[in-house]
PDB file of C-alpha atoms in Angstrom:
ATOM      1  CA  UNK J   1       4.410  16.681  58.380  1.00  0.00           C
ATOM      2  CA  UNK J   2       1.245  18.770  58.364  1.00  0.00           C
ATOM      3  CA  UNK J   3       2.544  20.727  55.378  1.00  0.00           C
ATOM      4  CA  UNK J   4       3.235  17.519  53.391  1.00  0.00           C
ATOM      5  CA  UNK J   5      -0.153  16.138  54.385  1.00  0.00           C
ATOM      6  CA  UNK J   6      -1.723  19.270  52.958  1.00  0.00           C
ATOM      7  CA  UNK J   7       0.130  18.885  49.653  1.00  0.00           C
ATOM      8  CA  UNK J   8      -0.929  15.249  49.380  1.00  0.00           C
ATOM      9  CA  UNK J   9      -4.513  16.252  50.083  1.00  0.00           C
ATOM     10  CA  UNK J  10      -4.421  18.874  47.344  1.00  0.00           C
ATOM     11  CA  UNK J  11      -3.045  16.368  44.837  1.00  0.00           C
ATOM     12  CA  UNK J  12      -5.744  13.892  45.832  1.00  0.00           C
ATOM     13  CA  UNK J  13      -8.491  16.494  45.347  1.00  0.00           C
ATOM     14  CA  UNK J  14      -7.036  17.456  41.939  1.00  0.00           C
ATOM     15  CA  UNK J  15      -7.108  13.895  40.639  1.00  0.00           C
ATOM     16  CA  UNK J  16     -10.601  13.342  42.017  1.00  0.00           C
ATOM     17  CA  UNK J  17     -11.676  16.475  40.143  1.00  0.00           C
ATOM     18  CA  UNK J  18     -10.126  15.150  36.910  1.00  0.00           C
ATOM     19  CA  UNK J  19     -11.832  11.798  37.340  1.00  0.00           C
ATOM     20  CA  UNK J  20     -15.154  13.515  37.946  1.00  0.00           C
ATOM     21  CA  UNK J  21     -14.791  15.715  34.900  1.00  0.00           C
ATOM     22  CA  UNK J  22     -14.505  18.970  36.921  1.00  0.00           C
ATOM     23  CA  UNK J  23     -11.094  19.741  35.388  1.00  0.00           C
ATOM     24  CA  UNK J  24     -10.051  18.644  31.894  1.00  0.00           C
ATOM     25  CA  UNK J  25      -7.041  16.299  32.206  1.00  0.00           C
ATOM     26  CA  UNK J  26      -5.698  17.472  28.869  1.00  0.00           C
ATOM     27  CA  UNK J  27      -6.888  19.887  26.270  1.00  0.00           C
ATOM     28  CA  UNK J  28      -8.437  17.955  23.400  1.00  0.00           C
ATOM     29  CA  UNK J  29      -6.393  18.052  20.214  1.00  0.00           C
ATOM     30  CA  UNK J  30      -7.736  19.360  16.943  1.00  0.00           C
ATOM     31  CA  UNK J  31      -8.471  16.776  14.288  1.00  0.00           C
ATOM     32  CA  UNK J  32      -5.796  15.792  11.774  1.00  0.00           C
ATOM     33  CA  UNK J  33      -7.167  18.012   9.026  1.00  0.00           C
ATOM     34  CA  UNK J  34      -7.009  21.072  11.301  1.00  0.00           C
ATOM     35  CA  UNK J  35      -3.471  20.144  12.319  1.00  0.00           C
ATOM     36  CA  UNK J  36      -2.367  19.803   8.701  1.00  0.00           C
ATOM     37  CA  UNK J  37      -3.896  23.133   7.689  1.00  0.00           C
ATOM     38  CA  UNK J  38      -2.437  24.889  10.744  1.00  0.00           C
ATOM     39  CA  UNK J  39       1.117  23.744  10.078  1.00  0.00           C
ATOM     40  CA  UNK J  40       0.616  23.960   6.281  1.00  0.00           C
ATOM     41  CA  UNK J  41       2.342  20.592   5.976  1.00  0.00           C
ATOM     42  CA  UNK J  42       1.204  17.002   5.673  1.00  0.00           C
ATOM     43  CA  UNK J  43       3.505  14.304   7.037  1.00  0.00           C
ATOM     44  CA  UNK J  44       3.273  11.061   5.078  1.00  0.00           C
ATOM     45  CA  UNK J  45       4.911   7.719   5.821  1.00  0.00           C
ATOM     46  CA  UNK J  46       6.281   6.389   2.534  1.00  0.00           C
ATOM     47  CA  UNK J  47       8.354   3.333   1.542  1.00  0.00           C
ATOM     48  CA  UNK J  48      12.091   3.773   1.257  1.00  0.00           C
ATOM     49  CA  UNK J  49      13.219   0.502  -0.348  1.00  0.00           C
ATOM     50  CA  UNK J  50      10.169  -1.050  -1.984  1.00  0.00           C
ATOM     51  CA  UNK J  51      10.169  -0.412  -5.726  1.00  0.00           C
ATOM     52  CA  UNK J  52       7.992   0.347  -7.612  1.00  0.00           C
ATOM     53  CA  UNK J  53       6.058   1.790  -4.649  1.00  0.00           C
ATOM     54  CA  UNK J  54       8.936   3.878  -3.343  1.00  0.00           C
ATOM     55  CA  UNK J  55      12.722   3.806  -3.396  1.00  0.00           C
ATOM     56  CA  UNK J  56      15.708   6.083  -3.931  1.00  0.00           C
ATOM     57  CA  UNK J  57      16.697   6.838  -7.504  1.00  0.00           C
ATOM     58  CA  UNK J  58      20.215   7.513  -8.779  1.00  0.00           C
ATOM     59  CA  UNK J  59      19.946  11.084  -7.471  1.00  0.00           C
ATOM     60  CA  UNK J  60      19.067   9.889  -3.937  1.00  0.00           C
ATOM     61  CA  UNK J  61      15.513  11.201  -4.309  1.00  0.00           C
ATOM     62  CA  UNK J  62      12.476   9.070  -3.525  1.00  0.00           C
ATOM     63  CA  UNK J  63      10.311   8.036  -6.450  1.00  0.00           C
ATOM     64  CA  UNK J  64       7.606   5.487  -7.151  1.00  0.00           C
ATOM     65  CA  UNK J  65       3.856   4.914  -7.254  1.00  0.00           C
ATOM     66  CA  UNK J  66       3.280   5.799  -3.584  1.00  0.00           C
ATOM     67  CA  UNK J  67       5.511   8.860  -3.833  1.00  0.00           C
ATOM     68  CA  UNK J  68       3.375  10.144  -6.715  1.00  0.00           C
ATOM     69  CA  UNK J  69       0.177   9.627  -4.693  1.00  0.00           C
ATOM     70  CA  UNK J  70       1.642  11.480  -1.694  1.00  0.00           C
ATOM     71  CA  UNK J  71       2.518  14.419  -3.962  1.00  0.00           C
ATOM     72  CA  UNK J  72      -0.995  14.474  -5.447  1.00  0.00           C
ATOM     73  CA  UNK J  73      -2.536  14.606  -1.974  1.00  0.00           C
ATOM     74  CA  UNK J  74      -0.330  17.479  -0.822  1.00  0.00           C
ATOM     75  CA  UNK J  75      -1.292  19.424  -3.968  1.00  0.00           C
ATOM     76  CA  UNK J  76      -4.965  18.647  -3.388  1.00  0.00           C
ATOM     77  CA  UNK J  77      -4.734  19.982   0.178  1.00  0.00           C
ATOM     78  CA  UNK J  78      -2.569  22.927  -0.837  1.00  0.00           C
ATOM     79  CA  UNK J  79       0.100  22.158   1.745  1.00  0.00           C
ATOM     80  CA  UNK J  80       3.775  21.221   1.793  1.00  0.00           C
ATOM     81  CA  UNK J  81       4.668  17.520   1.670  1.00  0.00           C
ATOM     82  CA  UNK J  82       6.919  16.087   4.369  1.00  0.00           C
ATOM     83  CA  UNK J  83       7.747  12.531   3.324  1.00  0.00           C
ATOM     84  CA  UNK J  84       8.858  10.239   6.153  1.00  0.00           C
ATOM     85  CA  UNK J  85      10.593   7.117   4.757  1.00  0.00           C
ATOM     86  CA  UNK J  86       9.858   4.175   7.055  1.00  0.00           C
ATOM     87  CA  UNK J  87      10.370   0.424   7.200  1.00  0.00           C
ATOM     88  CA  UNK J  88       7.200  -1.685   7.074  1.00  0.00           C
ATOM     89  CA  UNK J  89       7.135  -2.382  10.814  1.00  0.00           C
ATOM     90  CA  UNK J  90       7.342   1.337  11.636  1.00  0.00           C
ATOM     91  CA  UNK J  91       4.359   2.472   9.562  1.00  0.00           C
ATOM     92  CA  UNK J  92       1.373   1.899  11.855  1.00  0.00           C
ATOM     93  CA  UNK J  93       3.159   2.781  15.148  1.00  0.00           C
ATOM     94  CA  UNK J  94       4.229   6.114  13.632  1.00  0.00           C
ATOM     95  CA  UNK J  95       0.635   6.823  12.626  1.00  0.00           C
ATOM     96  CA  UNK J  96      -0.769   5.868  16.031  1.00  0.00           C
ATOM     97  CA  UNK J  97       1.809   8.096  17.750  1.00  0.00           C
ATOM     98  CA  UNK J  98       0.855  11.018  15.446  1.00  0.00           C
ATOM     99  CA  UNK J  99       4.376  11.243  14.040  1.00  0.00           C
ATOM    100  CA  UNK J 100       2.752  11.076  10.591  1.00  0.00           C
ATOM    101  CA  UNK J 101      -0.710  12.012   9.324  1.00  0.00           C
ATOM    102  CA  UNK J 102      -1.040   9.289   6.688  1.00  0.00           C
ATOM    103  CA  UNK J 103       0.547   6.025   5.648  1.00  0.00           C
ATOM    104  CA  UNK J 104       0.990   5.683   1.884  1.00  0.00           C
ATOM    105  CA  UNK J 105       3.309   2.712   1.797  1.00  0.00           C
ATOM    106  CA  UNK J 106       1.951  -0.397   0.015  1.00  0.00           C
ATOM    107  CA  UNK J 107      -0.222  -1.005   3.081  1.00  0.00           C
ATOM    108  CA  UNK J 108      -2.576  -3.993   3.003  1.00  0.00           C
ATOM    109  CA  UNK J 109      -5.801  -4.228   4.995  1.00  0.00           C
ATOM    110  CA  UNK J 110      -6.560  -7.032   7.427  1.00  0.00           C
ATOM    111  CA  UNK J 111      -8.796  -7.515  10.509  1.00  0.00           C
ATOM    112  CA  UNK J 112      -5.995  -6.832  13.002  1.00  0.00           C
ATOM    113  CA  UNK J 113      -5.048  -3.540  11.368  1.00  0.00           C
ATOM    114  CA  UNK J 114      -8.714  -2.531  11.138  1.00  0.00           C
ATOM    115  CA  UNK J 115      -8.861  -2.604  14.933  1.00  0.00           C
ATOM    116  CA  UNK J 116      -6.090   0.017  15.066  1.00  0.00           C
ATOM    117  CA  UNK J 117      -6.594   2.373  12.127  1.00  0.00           C
ATOM    118  CA  UNK J 118      -8.960   3.293   9.297  1.00  0.00           C
ATOM    119  CA  UNK J 119      -8.323   2.779   5.595  1.00  0.00           C
ATOM    120  CA  UNK J 120      -9.130   4.692   2.447  1.00  0.00           C
ATOM    121  CA  UNK J 121     -10.615   3.045  -0.608  1.00  0.00           C
ATOM    122  CA  UNK J 122      -8.119   0.877  -2.517  1.00  0.00           C
ATOM    123  CA  UNK J 123      -5.614   2.920  -4.517  1.00  0.00           C
ATOM    124  CA  UNK J 124      -2.830   0.569  -5.644  1.00  0.00           C
ATOM    125  CA  UNK J 125      -2.653  -2.932  -7.124  1.00  0.00           C
ATOM    126  CA  UNK J 126      -0.902  -5.741  -5.309  1.00  0.00           C
ATOM    127  CA  UNK J 127      -1.713  -9.211  -6.560  1.00  0.00           C
ATOM    128  CA  UNK J 128      -0.331 -12.581  -7.529  1.00  0.00           C
ATOM    129  CA  UNK J 129      -1.187 -13.859 -10.972  1.00  0.00           C
ATOM    130  CA  UNK J 130      -0.328 -16.039 -13.917  1.00  0.00           C
ATOM    131  CA  UNK J 131       1.268 -14.059 -16.751  1.00  0.00           C
ATOM    132  CA  UNK J 132       1.977 -14.923 -20.362  1.00  0.00           C
ATOM    133  CA  UNK J 133       2.162 -13.691 -23.950  1.00  0.00           C
ATOM    134  CA  UNK J 134      -0.870 -11.677 -25.142  1.00  0.00           C
ATOM    135  CA  UNK J 135      -1.625 -14.208 -27.897  1.00  0.00           C
ATOM    136  CA  UNK J 136      -1.641 -17.173 -25.502  1.00  0.00           C
ATOM    137  CA  UNK J 137      -5.228 -18.346 -24.979  1.00  0.00           C
ATOM    138  CA  UNK J 138      -5.554 -18.585 -21.202  1.00  0.00           C
ATOM    139  CA  UNK J 139      -8.678 -17.086 -19.652  1.00  0.00           C
ATOM    140  CA  UNK J 140      -9.169 -19.300 -16.610  1.00  0.00           C
ATOM    141  CA  UNK J 141      -7.691 -22.274 -14.749  1.00  0.00           C
ATOM    142  CA  UNK J 142      -8.845 -24.707 -17.436  1.00  0.00           C
ATOM    143  CA  UNK J 143      -6.658 -22.842 -19.935  1.00  0.00           C
ATOM    144  CA  UNK J 144      -3.553 -23.918 -17.993  1.00  0.00           C
ATOM    145  CA  UNK J 145      -3.991 -27.520 -19.162  1.00  0.00           C
ATOM    146  CA  UNK J 146      -0.894 -28.840 -20.924  1.00  0.00           C
ATOM    147  CA  UNK J 147       1.089 -25.628 -20.394  1.00  0.00           C
ATOM    148  CA  UNK J 148       4.348 -25.114 -18.518  1.00  0.00           C
ATOM    149  CA  UNK J 149       4.258 -22.575 -15.688  1.00  0.00           C
ATOM    150  CA  UNK J 150       7.347 -21.251 -13.905  1.00  0.00           C
ATOM    151  CA  UNK J 151       6.958 -20.358 -10.218  1.00  0.00           C
ATOM    152  CA  UNK J 152       9.038 -19.754  -7.103  1.00  0.00           C
ATOM    153  CA  UNK J 153       8.996 -22.971  -5.082  1.00  0.00           C
ATOM    154  CA  UNK J 154       6.898 -22.947  -1.861  1.00  0.00           C
ATOM    155  CA  UNK J 155       5.826 -19.340  -2.420  1.00  0.00           C
ATOM    156  CA  UNK J 156       2.232 -18.140  -1.921  1.00  0.00           C
ATOM    157  CA  UNK J 157       1.796 -18.084  -5.685  1.00  0.00           C
ATOM    158  CA  UNK J 158       2.989 -21.715  -5.800  1.00  0.00           C
ATOM    159  CA  UNK J 159       0.364 -22.675  -3.218  1.00  0.00           C
ATOM    160  CA  UNK J 160      -2.430 -20.775  -4.997  1.00  0.00           C
ATOM    161  CA  UNK J 161      -1.414 -22.091  -8.434  1.00  0.00           C
ATOM    162  CA  UNK J 162      -1.344 -25.687  -7.184  1.00  0.00           C
ATOM    163  CA  UNK J 163      -4.932 -25.298  -5.933  1.00  0.00           C
ATOM    164  CA  UNK J 164      -6.335 -24.459  -9.366  1.00  0.00           C
ATOM    165  CA  UNK J 165      -3.989 -26.041 -11.907  1.00  0.00           C
ATOM    166  CA  UNK J 166      -5.455 -28.977 -13.873  1.00  0.00           C
ATOM    167  CA  UNK J 167      -3.541 -32.316 -13.688  1.00  0.00           C
ATOM    168  CA  UNK J 168      -1.984 -31.865 -17.141  1.00  0.00           C
ATOM    169  CA  UNK J 169      -0.419 -28.480 -16.269  1.00  0.00           C
ATOM    170  CA  UNK J 170       3.358 -28.670 -15.858  1.00  0.00           C
ATOM    171  CA  UNK J 171       4.394 -26.581 -12.851  1.00  0.00           C
ATOM    172  CA  UNK J 172       8.138 -25.905 -12.938  1.00  0.00           C
ATOM    173  CA  UNK J 173       9.270 -24.866  -9.464  1.00  0.00           C
ATOM    174  CA  UNK J 174      12.468 -22.861  -8.991  1.00  0.00           C
ATOM    175  CA  UNK J 175      14.494 -22.004  -5.890  1.00  0.00           C
ATOM    176  CA  UNK J 176      14.704 -18.285  -6.751  1.00  0.00           C
ATOM    177  CA  UNK J 177      12.376 -15.759  -8.401  1.00  0.00           C
ATOM    178  CA  UNK J 178      15.154 -14.890 -10.845  1.00  0.00           C
ATOM    179  CA  UNK J 179      15.354 -18.480 -12.051  1.00  0.00           C
ATOM    180  CA  UNK J 180      11.587 -18.665 -12.532  1.00  0.00           C
ATOM    181  CA  UNK J 181      11.653 -15.350 -14.375  1.00  0.00           C
ATOM    182  CA  UNK J 182      14.542 -16.515 -16.574  1.00  0.00           C
ATOM    183  CA  UNK J 183      12.697 -19.722 -17.510  1.00  0.00           C
ATOM    184  CA  UNK J 184       9.714 -17.661 -18.663  1.00  0.00           C
ATOM    185  CA  UNK J 185      11.650 -14.951 -20.506  1.00  0.00           C
ATOM    186  CA  UNK J 186      13.763 -17.524 -22.355  1.00  0.00           C
ATOM    187  CA  UNK J 187      10.671 -19.395 -23.459  1.00  0.00           C
ATOM    188  CA  UNK J 188      11.322 -22.578 -21.491  1.00  0.00           C
ATOM    189  CA  UNK J 189       8.049 -21.949 -19.638  1.00  0.00           C
ATOM    190  CA  UNK J 190       5.031 -20.515 -21.424  1.00  0.00           C
ATOM    191  CA  UNK J 191       3.634 -18.885 -18.298  1.00  0.00           C
ATOM    192  CA  UNK J 192       4.949 -17.290 -15.122  1.00  0.00           C
ATOM    193  CA  UNK J 193       3.175 -17.274 -11.756  1.00  0.00           C
ATOM    194  CA  UNK J 194       4.382 -14.209  -9.848  1.00  0.00           C
ATOM    195  CA  UNK J 195       3.446 -10.919  -8.230  1.00  0.00           C
ATOM    196  CA  UNK J 196       2.668  -7.808 -10.236  1.00  0.00           C
ATOM    197  CA  UNK J 197       5.630  -6.112  -8.527  1.00  0.00           C
ATOM    198  CA  UNK J 198       8.020  -8.575 -10.183  1.00  0.00           C
ATOM    199  CA  UNK J 199       6.464  -7.902 -13.599  1.00  0.00           C
ATOM    200  CA  UNK J 200       6.847  -4.157 -13.035  1.00  0.00           C
ATOM    201  CA  UNK J 201      10.624  -4.664 -13.001  1.00  0.00           C
ATOM    202  CA  UNK J 202      10.580  -6.041 -16.560  1.00  0.00           C
ATOM    203  CA  UNK J 203      12.008  -3.980 -19.372  1.00  0.00           C
ATOM    204  CA  UNK J 204       9.558  -2.117 -21.606  1.00  0.00           C
ATOM    205  CA  UNK J 205       9.782  -4.797 -24.286  1.00  0.00           C
ATOM    206  CA  UNK J 206       9.352  -7.644 -21.809  1.00  0.00           C
ATOM    207  CA  UNK J 207       6.356  -5.949 -20.188  1.00  0.00           C
ATOM    208  CA  UNK J 208       4.684  -5.327 -23.553  1.00  0.00           C
ATOM    209  CA  UNK J 209       4.940  -9.015 -24.401  1.00  0.00           C
ATOM    210  CA  UNK J 210       3.554 -10.110 -21.028  1.00  0.00           C
ATOM    211  CA  UNK J 211      -0.104 -10.020 -20.025  1.00  0.00           C
ATOM    212  CA  UNK J 212      -2.018 -10.945 -16.880  1.00  0.00           C
ATOM    213  CA  UNK J 213      -4.000 -14.122 -17.544  1.00  0.00           C
ATOM    214  CA  UNK J 214      -5.373 -15.199 -14.153  1.00  0.00           C
ATOM    215  CA  UNK J 215      -5.412 -13.489 -10.744  1.00  0.00           C
ATOM    216  CA  UNK J 216      -4.351 -16.006  -8.088  1.00  0.00           C
ATOM    217  CA  UNK J 217      -4.640 -13.764  -5.048  1.00  0.00           C
ATOM    218  CA  UNK J 218      -5.697 -10.126  -4.893  1.00  0.00           C
ATOM    219  CA  UNK J 219      -4.597  -7.906  -2.014  1.00  0.00           C
ATOM    220  CA  UNK J 220      -4.785  -4.219  -3.050  1.00  0.00           C
ATOM    221  CA  UNK J 221      -3.178  -1.408  -1.076  1.00  0.00           C
ATOM    222  CA  UNK J 222      -4.914   1.264   1.000  1.00  0.00           C
ATOM    223  CA  UNK J 223      -3.958   4.573   2.612  1.00  0.00           C
ATOM    224  CA  UNK J 224      -3.832   4.364   6.407  1.00  0.00           C
ATOM    225  CA  UNK J 225      -5.503   7.047   8.544  1.00  0.00           C
ATOM    226  CA  UNK J 226      -5.972   7.249  12.297  1.00  0.00           C
ATOM    227  CA  UNK J 227      -9.362   6.334  13.739  1.00  0.00           C
ATOM    228  CA  UNK J 228     -12.057   9.035  13.857  1.00  0.00           C
ATOM    229  CA  UNK J 229     -10.283  11.361  11.410  1.00  0.00           C
ATOM    230  CA  UNK J 230     -13.394  11.683   9.264  1.00  0.00           C
ATOM    231  CA  UNK J 231     -12.547  14.992   7.571  1.00  0.00           C
ATOM    232  CA  UNK J 232      -9.125  13.788   6.407  1.00  0.00           C
ATOM    233  CA  UNK J 233     -10.381  10.364   5.336  1.00  0.00           C
ATOM    234  CA  UNK J 234     -13.247  11.869   3.338  1.00  0.00           C
ATOM    235  CA  UNK J 235     -10.861  14.274   1.604  1.00  0.00           C
ATOM    236  CA  UNK J 236      -8.527  11.417   0.657  1.00  0.00           C
ATOM    237  CA  UNK J 237     -11.366   9.262  -0.676  1.00  0.00           C
ATOM    238  CA  UNK J 238     -12.810  12.142  -2.687  1.00  0.00           C
ATOM    239  CA  UNK J 239      -9.436  12.753  -4.319  1.00  0.00           C
ATOM    240  CA  UNK J 240      -8.908   9.054  -5.064  1.00  0.00           C
ATOM    241  CA  UNK J 241     -12.361   8.797  -6.666  1.00  0.00           C
ATOM    242  CA  UNK J 242     -11.544  11.824  -8.789  1.00  0.00           C
ATOM    243  CA  UNK J 243      -8.221  10.511 -10.129  1.00  0.00           C
ATOM    244  CA  UNK J 244      -9.817   7.139 -10.856  1.00  0.00           C
ATOM    245  CA  UNK J 245     -12.557   8.780 -12.907  1.00  0.00           C
ATOM    246  CA  UNK J 246     -10.258  11.154 -14.807  1.00  0.00           C
ATOM    247  CA  UNK J 247      -7.694   8.431 -15.545  1.00  0.00           C
ATOM    248  CA  UNK J 248      -4.741   9.916 -13.638  1.00  0.00           C
ATOM    249  CA  UNK J 249      -4.468   6.918 -11.315  1.00  0.00           C
ATOM    250  CA  UNK J 250      -4.369   4.563 -14.285  1.00  0.00           C
ATOM    251  CA  UNK J 251      -1.614   6.639 -15.870  1.00  0.00           C
ATOM    252  CA  UNK J 252       0.365   6.319 -12.651  1.00  0.00           C
ATOM    253  CA  UNK J 253      -0.189   2.555 -12.650  1.00  0.00           C
ATOM    254  CA  UNK J 254       0.947   2.217 -16.254  1.00  0.00           C
ATOM    255  CA  UNK J 255       4.110   4.134 -15.440  1.00  0.00           C
ATOM    256  CA  UNK J 256       5.147   2.221 -12.334  1.00  0.00           C
ATOM    257  CA  UNK J 257       3.499  -1.206 -12.724  1.00  0.00           C
ATOM    258  CA  UNK J 258       3.509  -1.348 -16.545  1.00  0.00           C
ATOM    259  CA  UNK J 259      -0.110  -2.495 -16.394  1.00  0.00           C
ATOM    260  CA  UNK J 260      -3.566  -0.928 -16.005  1.00  0.00           C
ATOM    261  CA  UNK J 261      -5.338  -0.946 -12.665  1.00  0.00           C
ATOM    262  CA  UNK J 262      -7.340  -4.092 -11.882  1.00  0.00           C
ATOM    263  CA  UNK J 263     -11.073  -3.792 -11.162  1.00  0.00           C
ATOM    264  CA  UNK J 264     -10.454  -4.390  -7.429  1.00  0.00           C
ATOM    265  CA  UNK J 265      -8.720  -1.006  -7.326  1.00  0.00           C
ATOM    266  CA  UNK J 266     -10.435   0.893 -10.123  1.00  0.00           C
ATOM    267  CA  UNK J 267     -13.958   0.240  -8.852  1.00  0.00           C
ATOM    268  CA  UNK J 268     -13.193   0.501  -5.146  1.00  0.00           C
ATOM    269  CA  UNK J 269     -15.138   3.457  -3.748  1.00  0.00           C
ATOM    270  CA  UNK J 270     -16.951   4.130  -7.022  1.00  0.00           C
ATOM    271  CA  UNK J 271     -19.953   1.860  -6.510  1.00  0.00           C
TER     272      UNK J 271
END
């Protein structure tokens, strides 16, 4: 019994010493940038089934807007890229657990997420808008008067459109996005209220004959970084500012979204 009492006493003294700061409980980890440079690899959470941000192509390789950004960052840092395809719900937990160094996966910013992680400047467009032919004169909500607008029934775009549409606008509500899209492409509706992701799936000819008229709701995407990783976050923001200024980010947007970057993305971080 005396021997066990001695062991218990030693354990008690050890934990008291930890609590008092006499013994470090755990060696502090290097910051994320040091970790990345040490292993010569950056681990990035990317989308696996969310085109045009990221999805498998016919060769079972990941491609998309976010995939391109992840590749640019690895080249900027001079390290190997380890892409980690994750479902939406897995993105932030994997970052918090240090299973990945960054989240580049159509990630939106909101107050709850800001309590958990930090965000880069905006890098990708994600918005709901009213789209129509380039020669159609619609510059604001008043321009919707007397025009037919196809929209998915009870969707966020339906709610936002209803808020601003003048009484004479004819809102044609459909039970599926495909039906709303079909009504617009066949000319039954002059305008289409939808997300930019839906427009990005249009053919080249369809995209060229479709133009954003009004933004209904703007919610750009950001790169997620763990809290207090200043060196990594600064490096990411510097690179994003650079590819905005030299036009590379716009080229990427034209390729994957078939549209130029909106001001909410293009001017983010450049003020």
